[in-house]
XYZ file of C-alpha atoms in Angstrom:
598
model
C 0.000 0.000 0.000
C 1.934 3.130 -1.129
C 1.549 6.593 1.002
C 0.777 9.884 -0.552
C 3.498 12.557 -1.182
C 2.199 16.116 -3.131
C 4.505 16.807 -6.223
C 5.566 19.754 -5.476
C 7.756 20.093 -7.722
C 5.203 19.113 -10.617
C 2.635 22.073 -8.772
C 4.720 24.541 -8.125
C 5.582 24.512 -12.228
C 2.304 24.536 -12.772
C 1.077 27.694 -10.446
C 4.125 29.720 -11.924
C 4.729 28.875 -15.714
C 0.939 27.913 -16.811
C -1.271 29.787 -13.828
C 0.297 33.264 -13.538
C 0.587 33.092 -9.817
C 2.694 36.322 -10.035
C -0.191 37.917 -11.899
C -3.326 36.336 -9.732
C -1.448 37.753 -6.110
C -1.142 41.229 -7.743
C -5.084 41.282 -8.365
C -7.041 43.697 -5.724
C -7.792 42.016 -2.590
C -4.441 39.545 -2.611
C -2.101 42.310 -1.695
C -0.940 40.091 0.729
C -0.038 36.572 -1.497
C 3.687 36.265 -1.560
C 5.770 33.472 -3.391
C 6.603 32.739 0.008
C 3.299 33.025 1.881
C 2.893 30.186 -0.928
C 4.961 28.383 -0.490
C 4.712 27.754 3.144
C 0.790 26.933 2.896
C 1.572 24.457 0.235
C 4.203 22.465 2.345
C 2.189 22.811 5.284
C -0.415 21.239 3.059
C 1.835 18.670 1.717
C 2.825 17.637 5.177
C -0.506 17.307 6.565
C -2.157 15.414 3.619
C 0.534 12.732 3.707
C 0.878 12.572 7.504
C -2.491 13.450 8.493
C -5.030 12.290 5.806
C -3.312 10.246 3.680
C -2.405 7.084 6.075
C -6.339 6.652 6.906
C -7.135 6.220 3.089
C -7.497 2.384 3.155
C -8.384 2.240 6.805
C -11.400 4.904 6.375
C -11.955 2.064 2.723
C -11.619 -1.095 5.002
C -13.722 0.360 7.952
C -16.835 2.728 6.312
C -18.808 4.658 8.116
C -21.658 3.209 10.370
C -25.209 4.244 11.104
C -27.315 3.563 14.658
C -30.513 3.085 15.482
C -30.712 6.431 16.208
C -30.195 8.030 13.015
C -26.292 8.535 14.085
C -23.736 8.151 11.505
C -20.041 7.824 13.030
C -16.824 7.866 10.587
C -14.295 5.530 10.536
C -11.199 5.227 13.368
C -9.237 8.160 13.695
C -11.419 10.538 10.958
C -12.907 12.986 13.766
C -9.092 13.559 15.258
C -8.104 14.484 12.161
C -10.736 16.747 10.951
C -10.291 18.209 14.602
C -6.593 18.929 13.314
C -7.541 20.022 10.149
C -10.091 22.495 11.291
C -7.218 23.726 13.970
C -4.942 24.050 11.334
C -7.454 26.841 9.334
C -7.271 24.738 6.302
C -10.749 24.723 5.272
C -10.860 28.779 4.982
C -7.949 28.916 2.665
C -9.669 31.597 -0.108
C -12.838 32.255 1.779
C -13.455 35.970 3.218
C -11.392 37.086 5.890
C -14.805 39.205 7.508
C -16.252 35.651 8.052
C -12.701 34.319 9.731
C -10.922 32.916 6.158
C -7.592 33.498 5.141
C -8.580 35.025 1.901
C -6.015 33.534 -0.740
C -6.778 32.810 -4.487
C -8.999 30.099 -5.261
C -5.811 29.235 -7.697
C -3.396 28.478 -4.645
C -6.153 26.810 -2.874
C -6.946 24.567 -6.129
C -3.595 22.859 -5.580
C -4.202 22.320 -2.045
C -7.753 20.967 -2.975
C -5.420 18.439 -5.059
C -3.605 17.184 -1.800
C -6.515 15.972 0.067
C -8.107 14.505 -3.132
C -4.930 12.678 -3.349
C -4.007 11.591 -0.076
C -8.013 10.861 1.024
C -10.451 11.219 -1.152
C -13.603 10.180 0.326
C -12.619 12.683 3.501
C -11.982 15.403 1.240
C -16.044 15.168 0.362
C -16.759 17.515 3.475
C -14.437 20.364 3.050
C -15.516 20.172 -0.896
C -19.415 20.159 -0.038
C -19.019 23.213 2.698
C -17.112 25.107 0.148
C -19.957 25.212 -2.106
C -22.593 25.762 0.439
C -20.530 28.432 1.689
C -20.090 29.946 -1.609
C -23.886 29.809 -2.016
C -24.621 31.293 1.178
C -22.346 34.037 1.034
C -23.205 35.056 -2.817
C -27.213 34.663 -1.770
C -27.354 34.783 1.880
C -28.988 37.621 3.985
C -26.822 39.253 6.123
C -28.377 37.685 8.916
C -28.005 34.469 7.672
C -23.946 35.026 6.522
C -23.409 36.420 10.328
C -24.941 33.460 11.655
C -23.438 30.489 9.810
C -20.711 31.755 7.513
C -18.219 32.035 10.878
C -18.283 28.413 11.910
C -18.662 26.815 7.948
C -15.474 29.251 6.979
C -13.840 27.641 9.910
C -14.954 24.055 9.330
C -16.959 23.784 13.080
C -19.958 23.422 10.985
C -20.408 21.160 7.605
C -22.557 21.726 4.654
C -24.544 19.863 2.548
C -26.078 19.932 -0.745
C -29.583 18.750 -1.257
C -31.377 18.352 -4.617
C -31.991 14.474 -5.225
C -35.128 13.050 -4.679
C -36.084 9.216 -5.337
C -38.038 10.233 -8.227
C -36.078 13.177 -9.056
C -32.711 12.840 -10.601
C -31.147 14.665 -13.250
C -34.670 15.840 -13.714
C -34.862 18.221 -10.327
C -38.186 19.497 -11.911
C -39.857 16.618 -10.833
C -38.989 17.733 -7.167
C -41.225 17.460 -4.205
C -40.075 18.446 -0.899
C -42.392 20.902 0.242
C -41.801 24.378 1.913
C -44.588 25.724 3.711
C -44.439 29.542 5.296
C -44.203 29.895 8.971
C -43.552 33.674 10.437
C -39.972 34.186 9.503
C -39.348 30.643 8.181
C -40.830 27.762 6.357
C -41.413 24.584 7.540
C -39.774 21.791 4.746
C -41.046 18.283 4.543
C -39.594 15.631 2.340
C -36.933 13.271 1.463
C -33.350 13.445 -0.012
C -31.528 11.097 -1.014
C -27.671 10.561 -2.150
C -26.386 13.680 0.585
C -22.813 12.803 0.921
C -22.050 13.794 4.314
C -25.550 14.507 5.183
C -24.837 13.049 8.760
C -21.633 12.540 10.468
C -19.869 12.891 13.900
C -16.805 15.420 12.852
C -19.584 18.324 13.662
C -21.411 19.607 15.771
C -23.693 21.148 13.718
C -24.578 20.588 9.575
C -26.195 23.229 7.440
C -28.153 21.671 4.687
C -28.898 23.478 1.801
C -32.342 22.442 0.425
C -34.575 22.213 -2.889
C -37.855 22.516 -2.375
C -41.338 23.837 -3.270
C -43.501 26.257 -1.587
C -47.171 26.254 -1.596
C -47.842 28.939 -4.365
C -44.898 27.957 -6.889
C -44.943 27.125 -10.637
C -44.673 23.636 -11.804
C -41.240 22.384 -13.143
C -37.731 23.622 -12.539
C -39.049 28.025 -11.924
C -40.739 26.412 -8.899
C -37.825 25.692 -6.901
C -36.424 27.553 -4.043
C -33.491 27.120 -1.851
C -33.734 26.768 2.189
C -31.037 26.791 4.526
C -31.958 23.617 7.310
C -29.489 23.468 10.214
C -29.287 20.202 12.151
C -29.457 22.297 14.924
C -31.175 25.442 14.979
C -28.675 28.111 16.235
C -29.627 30.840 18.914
C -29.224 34.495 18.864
C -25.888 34.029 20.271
C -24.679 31.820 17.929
C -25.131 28.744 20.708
C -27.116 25.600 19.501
C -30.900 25.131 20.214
C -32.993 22.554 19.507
C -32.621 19.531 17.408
C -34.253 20.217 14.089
C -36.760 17.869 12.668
C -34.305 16.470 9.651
C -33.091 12.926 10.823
C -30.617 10.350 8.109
C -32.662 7.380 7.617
C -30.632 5.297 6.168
C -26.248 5.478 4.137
C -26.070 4.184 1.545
C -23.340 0.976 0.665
C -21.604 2.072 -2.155
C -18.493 0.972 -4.646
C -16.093 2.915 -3.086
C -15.312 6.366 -1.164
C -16.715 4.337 1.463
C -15.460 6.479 4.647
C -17.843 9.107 2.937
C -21.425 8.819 4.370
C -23.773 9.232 1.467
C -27.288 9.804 3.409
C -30.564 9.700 2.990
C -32.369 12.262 4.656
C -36.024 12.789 5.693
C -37.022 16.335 6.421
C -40.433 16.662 8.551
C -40.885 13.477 10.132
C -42.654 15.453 12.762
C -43.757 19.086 12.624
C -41.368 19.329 9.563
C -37.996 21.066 9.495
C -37.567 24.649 10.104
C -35.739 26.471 7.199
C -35.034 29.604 5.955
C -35.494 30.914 3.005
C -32.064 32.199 0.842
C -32.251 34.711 -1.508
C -36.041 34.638 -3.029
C -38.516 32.281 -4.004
C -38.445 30.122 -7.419
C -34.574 31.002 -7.745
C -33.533 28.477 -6.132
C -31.668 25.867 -8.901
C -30.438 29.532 -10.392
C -28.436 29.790 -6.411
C -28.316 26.124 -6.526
C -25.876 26.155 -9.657
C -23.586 28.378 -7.312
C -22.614 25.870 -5.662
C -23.038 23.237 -8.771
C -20.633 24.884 -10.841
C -18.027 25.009 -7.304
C -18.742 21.429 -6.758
C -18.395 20.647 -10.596
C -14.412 22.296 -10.054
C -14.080 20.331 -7.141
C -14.921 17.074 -8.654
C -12.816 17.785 -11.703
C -9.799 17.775 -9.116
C -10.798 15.120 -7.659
C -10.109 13.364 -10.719
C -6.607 15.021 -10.920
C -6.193 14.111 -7.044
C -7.206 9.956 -7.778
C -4.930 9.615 -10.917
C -1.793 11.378 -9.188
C -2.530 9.097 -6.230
C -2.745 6.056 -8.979
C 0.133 6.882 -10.797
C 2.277 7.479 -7.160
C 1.100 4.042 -6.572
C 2.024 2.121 -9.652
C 4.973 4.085 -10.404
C 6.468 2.512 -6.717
C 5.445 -0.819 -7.746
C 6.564 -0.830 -11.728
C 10.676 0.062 -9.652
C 9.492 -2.422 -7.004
C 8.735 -5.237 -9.230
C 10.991 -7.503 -10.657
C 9.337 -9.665 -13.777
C 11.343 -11.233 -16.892
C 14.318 -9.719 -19.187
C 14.983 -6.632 -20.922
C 13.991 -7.302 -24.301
C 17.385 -6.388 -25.414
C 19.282 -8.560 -23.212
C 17.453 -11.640 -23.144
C 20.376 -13.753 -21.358
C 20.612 -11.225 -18.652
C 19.258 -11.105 -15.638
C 15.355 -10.139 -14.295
C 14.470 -6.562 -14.292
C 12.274 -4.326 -12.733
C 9.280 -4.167 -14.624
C 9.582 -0.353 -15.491
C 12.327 -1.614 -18.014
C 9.265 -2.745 -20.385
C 8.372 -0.969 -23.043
C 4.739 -1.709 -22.531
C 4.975 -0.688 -18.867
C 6.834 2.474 -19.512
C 3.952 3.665 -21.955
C 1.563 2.794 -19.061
C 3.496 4.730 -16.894
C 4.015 8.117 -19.361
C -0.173 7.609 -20.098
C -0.721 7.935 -16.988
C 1.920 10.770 -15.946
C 1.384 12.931 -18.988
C -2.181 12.796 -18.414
C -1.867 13.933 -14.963
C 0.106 16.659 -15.846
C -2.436 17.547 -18.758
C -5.061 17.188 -15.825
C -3.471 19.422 -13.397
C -2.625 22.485 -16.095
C -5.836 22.799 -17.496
C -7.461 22.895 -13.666
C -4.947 25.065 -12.282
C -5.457 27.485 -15.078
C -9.002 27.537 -14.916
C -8.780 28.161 -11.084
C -6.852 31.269 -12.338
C -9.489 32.302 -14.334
C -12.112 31.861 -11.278
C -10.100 34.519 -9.718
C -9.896 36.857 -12.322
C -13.606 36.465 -12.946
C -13.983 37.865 -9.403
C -11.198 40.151 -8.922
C -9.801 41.709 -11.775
C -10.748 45.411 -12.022
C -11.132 46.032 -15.288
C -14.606 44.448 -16.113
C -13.619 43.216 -19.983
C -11.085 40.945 -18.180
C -13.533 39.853 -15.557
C -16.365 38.876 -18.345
C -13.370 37.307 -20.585
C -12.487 35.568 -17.299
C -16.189 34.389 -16.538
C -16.946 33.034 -19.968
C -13.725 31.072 -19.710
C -15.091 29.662 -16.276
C -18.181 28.758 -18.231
C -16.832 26.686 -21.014
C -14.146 25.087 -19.470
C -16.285 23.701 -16.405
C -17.824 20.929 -18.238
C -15.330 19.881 -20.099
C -12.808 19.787 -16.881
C -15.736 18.344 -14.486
C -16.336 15.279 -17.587
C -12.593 15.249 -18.920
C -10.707 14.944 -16.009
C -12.970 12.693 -14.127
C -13.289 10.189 -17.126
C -9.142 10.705 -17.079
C -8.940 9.629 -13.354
C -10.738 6.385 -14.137
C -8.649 5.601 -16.739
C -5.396 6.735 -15.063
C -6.757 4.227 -12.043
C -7.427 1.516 -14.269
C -4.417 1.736 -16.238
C -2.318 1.561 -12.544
C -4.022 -1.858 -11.770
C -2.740 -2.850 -15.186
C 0.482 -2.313 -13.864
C 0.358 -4.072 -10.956
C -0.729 -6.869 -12.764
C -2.899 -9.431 -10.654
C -2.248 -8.054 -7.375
C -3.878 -4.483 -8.855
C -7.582 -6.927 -8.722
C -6.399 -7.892 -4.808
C -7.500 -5.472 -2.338
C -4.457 -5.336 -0.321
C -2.763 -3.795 -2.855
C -4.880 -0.465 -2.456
C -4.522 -0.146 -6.529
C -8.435 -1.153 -6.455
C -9.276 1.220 -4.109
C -7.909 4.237 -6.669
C -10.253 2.881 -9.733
C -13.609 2.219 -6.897
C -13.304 5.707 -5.513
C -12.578 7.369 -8.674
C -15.658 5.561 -10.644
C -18.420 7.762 -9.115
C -16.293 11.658 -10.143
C -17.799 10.690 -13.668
C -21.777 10.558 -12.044
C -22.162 12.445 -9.219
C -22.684 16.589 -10.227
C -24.123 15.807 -12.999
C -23.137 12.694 -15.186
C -20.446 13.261 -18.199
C -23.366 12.625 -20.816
C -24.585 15.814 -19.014
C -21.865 17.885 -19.175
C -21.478 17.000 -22.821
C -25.220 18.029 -23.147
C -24.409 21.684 -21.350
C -21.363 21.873 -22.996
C -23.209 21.782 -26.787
C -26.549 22.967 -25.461
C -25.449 25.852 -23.504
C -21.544 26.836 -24.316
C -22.086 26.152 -27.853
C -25.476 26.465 -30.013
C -26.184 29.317 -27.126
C -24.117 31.552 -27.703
C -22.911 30.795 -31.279
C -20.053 29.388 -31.074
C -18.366 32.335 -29.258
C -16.645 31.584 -26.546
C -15.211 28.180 -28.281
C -14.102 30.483 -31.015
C -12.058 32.736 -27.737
C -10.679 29.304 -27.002
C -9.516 27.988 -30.241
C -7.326 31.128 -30.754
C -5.960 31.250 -28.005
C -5.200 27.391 -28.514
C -4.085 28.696 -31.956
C -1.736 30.913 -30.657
C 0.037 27.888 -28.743
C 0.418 26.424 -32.126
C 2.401 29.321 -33.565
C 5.040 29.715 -31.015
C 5.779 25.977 -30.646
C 6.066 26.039 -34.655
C 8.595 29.220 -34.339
C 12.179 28.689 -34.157
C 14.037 25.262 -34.705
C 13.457 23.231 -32.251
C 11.997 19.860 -33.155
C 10.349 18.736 -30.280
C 8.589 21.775 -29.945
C 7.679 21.049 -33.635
C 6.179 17.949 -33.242
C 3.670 18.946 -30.728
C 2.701 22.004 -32.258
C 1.691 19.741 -35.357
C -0.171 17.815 -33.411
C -1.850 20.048 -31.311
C -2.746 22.009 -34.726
C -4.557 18.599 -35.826
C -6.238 18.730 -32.935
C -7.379 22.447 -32.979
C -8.568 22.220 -36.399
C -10.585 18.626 -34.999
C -12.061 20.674 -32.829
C -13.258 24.132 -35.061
C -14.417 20.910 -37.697
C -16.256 20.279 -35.166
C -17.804 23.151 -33.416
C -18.816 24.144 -37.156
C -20.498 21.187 -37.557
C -22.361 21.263 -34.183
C -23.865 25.088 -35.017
C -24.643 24.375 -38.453
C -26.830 20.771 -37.858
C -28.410 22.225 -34.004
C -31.236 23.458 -35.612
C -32.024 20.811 -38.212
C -31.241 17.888 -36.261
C -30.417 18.164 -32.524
C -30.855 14.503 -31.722
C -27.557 13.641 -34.232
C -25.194 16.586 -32.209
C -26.525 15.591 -28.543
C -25.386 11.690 -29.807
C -21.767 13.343 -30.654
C -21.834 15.550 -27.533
C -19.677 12.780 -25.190
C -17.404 12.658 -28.403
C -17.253 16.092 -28.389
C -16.394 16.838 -24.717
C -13.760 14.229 -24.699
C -12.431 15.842 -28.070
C -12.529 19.505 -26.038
C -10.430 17.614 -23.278
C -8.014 15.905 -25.064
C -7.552 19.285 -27.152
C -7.425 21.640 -24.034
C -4.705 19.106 -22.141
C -2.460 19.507 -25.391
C -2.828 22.916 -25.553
C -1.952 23.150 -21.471
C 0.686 20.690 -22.388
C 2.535 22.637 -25.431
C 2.356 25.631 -23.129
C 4.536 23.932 -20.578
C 6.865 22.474 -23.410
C 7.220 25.967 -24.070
C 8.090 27.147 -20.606
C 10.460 24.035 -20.036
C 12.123 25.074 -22.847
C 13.039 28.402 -22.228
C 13.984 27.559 -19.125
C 16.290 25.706 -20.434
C 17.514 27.592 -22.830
C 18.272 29.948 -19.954
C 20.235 27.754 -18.003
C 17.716 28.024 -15.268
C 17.082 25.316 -13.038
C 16.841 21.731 -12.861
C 17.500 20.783 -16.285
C 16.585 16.935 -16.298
C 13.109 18.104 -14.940
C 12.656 20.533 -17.470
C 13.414 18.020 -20.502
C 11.191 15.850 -18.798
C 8.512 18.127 -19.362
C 8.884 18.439 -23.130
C 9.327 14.773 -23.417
C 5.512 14.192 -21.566
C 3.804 16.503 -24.088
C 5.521 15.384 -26.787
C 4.251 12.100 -25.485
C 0.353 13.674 -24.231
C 1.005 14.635 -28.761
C 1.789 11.758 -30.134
C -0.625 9.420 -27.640
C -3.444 11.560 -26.659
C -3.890 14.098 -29.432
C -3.523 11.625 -31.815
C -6.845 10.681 -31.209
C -8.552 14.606 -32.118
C -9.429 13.714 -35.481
C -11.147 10.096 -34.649
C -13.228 11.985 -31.859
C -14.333 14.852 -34.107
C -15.500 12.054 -36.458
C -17.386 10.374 -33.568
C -18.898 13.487 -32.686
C -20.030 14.477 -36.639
C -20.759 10.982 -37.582
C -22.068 8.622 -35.219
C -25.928 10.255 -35.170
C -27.706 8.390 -37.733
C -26.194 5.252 -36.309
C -26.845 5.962 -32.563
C -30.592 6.814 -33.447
C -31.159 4.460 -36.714
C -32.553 1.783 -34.231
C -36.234 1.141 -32.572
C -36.674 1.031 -28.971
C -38.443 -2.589 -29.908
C -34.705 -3.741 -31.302
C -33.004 -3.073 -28.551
């Protein structure tokens, strides 16, 4: 069973030479962010995930979480010390406000640490990436009342929150919702049941602030009907103490493939009197406050696909030096070799590491982006920086969580038939990492909003913003001599012109025929990935080599980054064009069938 150590190295390249870190601390309201205010959270962070979090990975796996008679749900040994220490340590209020007690860095810096726990514990990172949201949502749509009275503890990490939309008979569809809201003086009172609340009851708490879809008496059928509630576990009193238990109880957890030390709940709201909540923001705007915290959670789940494959490739990596299995193929009389001397292996091993790094870029950067969409002052750069956001969240939610299961998968290749036996831990990577492609919205969804709303919407706009910029990539790794450089910018200009084929394609048969571009749309956001990795990747081929053209640095590191995107090229964007043909050409035959012949 391997332990978890952050690549520092690998992040710090990433924050600097891809992110702008420089340029995100000089933004108003980071006056404070220094390289080396950065660098000390980051190896604080990297000491606590692989000290703190990471060793109770496959114990929090082996153990799961239990639920009592009495509606109690208590984690596994050792996970409510260490979210005591966490919560000690101030780590959960790394970019939040500093009014409401947070520490108020860039979302950027805390993107990497996000990473970490991912990594090193990915089922306990599900609490600090839930309360994020709900704190996001709270703070964006919250009274003032309601931000002075919660937002303190949740910044801190005293107090968890939840997302609720899922009903039994309400999935994807949260039209079909019926948890009811009925007015009472200054609050409602919400009956109902939710189902699928990860961390919707737990013992590292004392208190849990659900936030709540439901309906009240006078709304509109469908999805305008909705509004949001804030439901505490425990009502708080004036004086910030707790009151009362509050009628919302967890029924039943759910037993699940994997992130088992995460307590997915159901929850019934009302059993009695019903549940006192309070209304956020205004009635029948709730999914609109709701995708506040869906498009956080979306982030967060992207990185938690980053966090599973690094912790994958860590893993298998360790065992292909470990390993010792047959000859080199080009000394056949010689002696056994560690398995890393395969050629097979070693293209495992760069899949899985170039992919990673393709991962990481395009999150990191978009993290950037998230903070220039809030802070820069000049407003063209913030609405650049927002439509940015807006494209790139489905494609790095879908991409990068289909990526993690592969990555996963591809490490129990490597360990050969131990990677199916559970003491390995290499199963545990590919079971936790399964549901990042469902949960948030499924990657047939994303694909769906990706065409639907980031595409045929707006006209191809913001894809067009992209592809330059991608374009641009493709020039300067083209410039000069340097055939390396070459190479990838050939391929990543295959893959560029994949994807405007594409996107061209999409606008022009919307109208006529949706049915044929929403059967391509999977295609498509897998082509979008593949493309944005290799455009992340020939941007740090770029920076790798003018470092070391400079002389600066580690120099073996550096050439180690042009050799992974020349391999992400030649492996990965190889596959643009076949993907663009998916997404223009597999319609007629997705559709061509009756439900009766199935």
């Amino acid at each position: 069973m391997s332990t978890y150590t952050a690549p520092m190295k690998d992040m710090q390249f990433v924050l600097h030479e891809l992110a702008g870190l420089d340029a995100i601390a000089r933004l108003p309201g980071y006056g404070d962010v220094s390289t080396e205010l950065v660098d000390a959270v980051l190896e604080g962070a990297a000491t606590f995930s692989g000290e703190v979090w990471g060793p109770l990975n496959k114990v929090g796996d082996q153990q799961g979480v239990k639920r009592h008679d009495d509606g109690r749900v208590t984690t596994p040994k050792g996970f409510v010390e260490a979210y005591a220490k966490f919560v000690e340590s101030g780590w959960n209020g790394l970019r939040f406000d500093p009014a409401f007690g947070g520490q108020g860095l860039p979302k950027l810096v805390d993107t990497a640490v996000m990473e970490m726990w991912n990594a090193s514990n990915m089922a306990f990172s599900m609490a600090p990436l839930l309360t994020q949201g709900a704190i996001e949502a709270v703070f964006l749509r919250g009274s003032d009342a309601q931000k002075q009275r919660y937002l303190h503890k949740m910044v801190s990490g005293e107090w968890t929150g939840t997302m609720n939309l899922t009903e039994p008979q309400a999935g994807s569809d949260l039209g079909l919702i019926r948890s009811k809201a009925t007015p009472e003086g200054d609050h409602y009172r919400i009956q109902g049941q939710k189902i699928f609340i990860s961390f919707g009851e737990h013992d590292l708490t004392d208190n849990i602030v659900h936030l709540v879809l439901a309906r009240t008496p006078t709304a509109p059928e469908g999805v305008k009907g909705i509004s949001l509630f804030l439901v505490p576990k425990f009502l708080v009193n004036d004086d910030g103490s707790l009151g009362e238990r509050n009628d919302v109880r967890c029924v039943s957890i759910e037993h699940k493939m994997g992130i088992h030390a995460s307590p997915t709940a159901v929850l019934a709201f009302g059993d009695g009197p019903g549940a006192i909540g309070y209304l956020i923001g205004e009635e029948n705007r709730g999914l609109e406050y709701m995708f506040i915290m869906m498009n956080e959670a979306r982030f967060g789940v992207g990185v938690q696909g980053l966090g599973v494959a690094e912790r994958a490739y860590q893993q298998a990596l360790a065992n292909a030096k470990d390993r010792v299995q047959g000859k080199d193929a080009t000394a056949p009389k010689g002696p056994s070799v560690p398995i890393i001397r395969h050629p097979d292996v070693r293209r495992m091993l760069m899949s899985m590491k170039s992919r990673v790094e393709a991962m990481r870029a395009l999150a990191y950067v978009v993290a950037a982006m998230f903070d220039q969409a809030h802070r820069a002052s000049d407003d063209a750069e913030r609405n650049t920086a927002h439509a940015g956001v807006d494209l790139l969240i489905p494609i790095l939610k879908g991409w990068c969580t289909e990526t993690g299961v592969e990555v996963a998968s591809t490490g129990i290749q490597i360990h050969g038939g131990m990677g199916f036996i559970e003491e390995t831990g290499a199963a545990q990577h590919l079971r936790d990492a399964r549901i990042t492609t469902i949960y948030e919205g499924t990657t047939g969804i994303q694909a769906n909003d990706l065409i639907g709303r980031k595409v045929l919407r707006d006209g191809g706009r913001s894809m067009q913003a992209l592809l330059s910029q991608i374009d641009a990539v493709c020039e300067q790794l083209e410039a000069g001599d340097d055939a390396q450089l070459h190479a990838i910018g050939a391929r990543l200009r295959e893959g560029s012109k994949s994807l405007a084929d594409s996107v061209r394609w999409i606008l022009a048969t919307g109208m006529q025929d949706l049915n044929a571009v929403l059967a391509g749309a999977v295609p498509f956001l897998h082509l979008c990935g593949v493309v944005c990795g290799g455009w992340q990747m020939g941007r740090a081929a770029l920076a790798a080599q003018r470092k070391l053209a400079a002389g600066d640095g580690d120099a073996a590191f550096y050439r180690a980054k042009v050799a992974t995107a020349r391999f992400f090229a030649d492996q990965d964007l190889s596959r643009a064009r076949g993907l663009a043909e998916a997404t223009m050409h597999a319609g007629a035959s997705t559709m061509a069938l009756a439900e009766e012949q199935f």
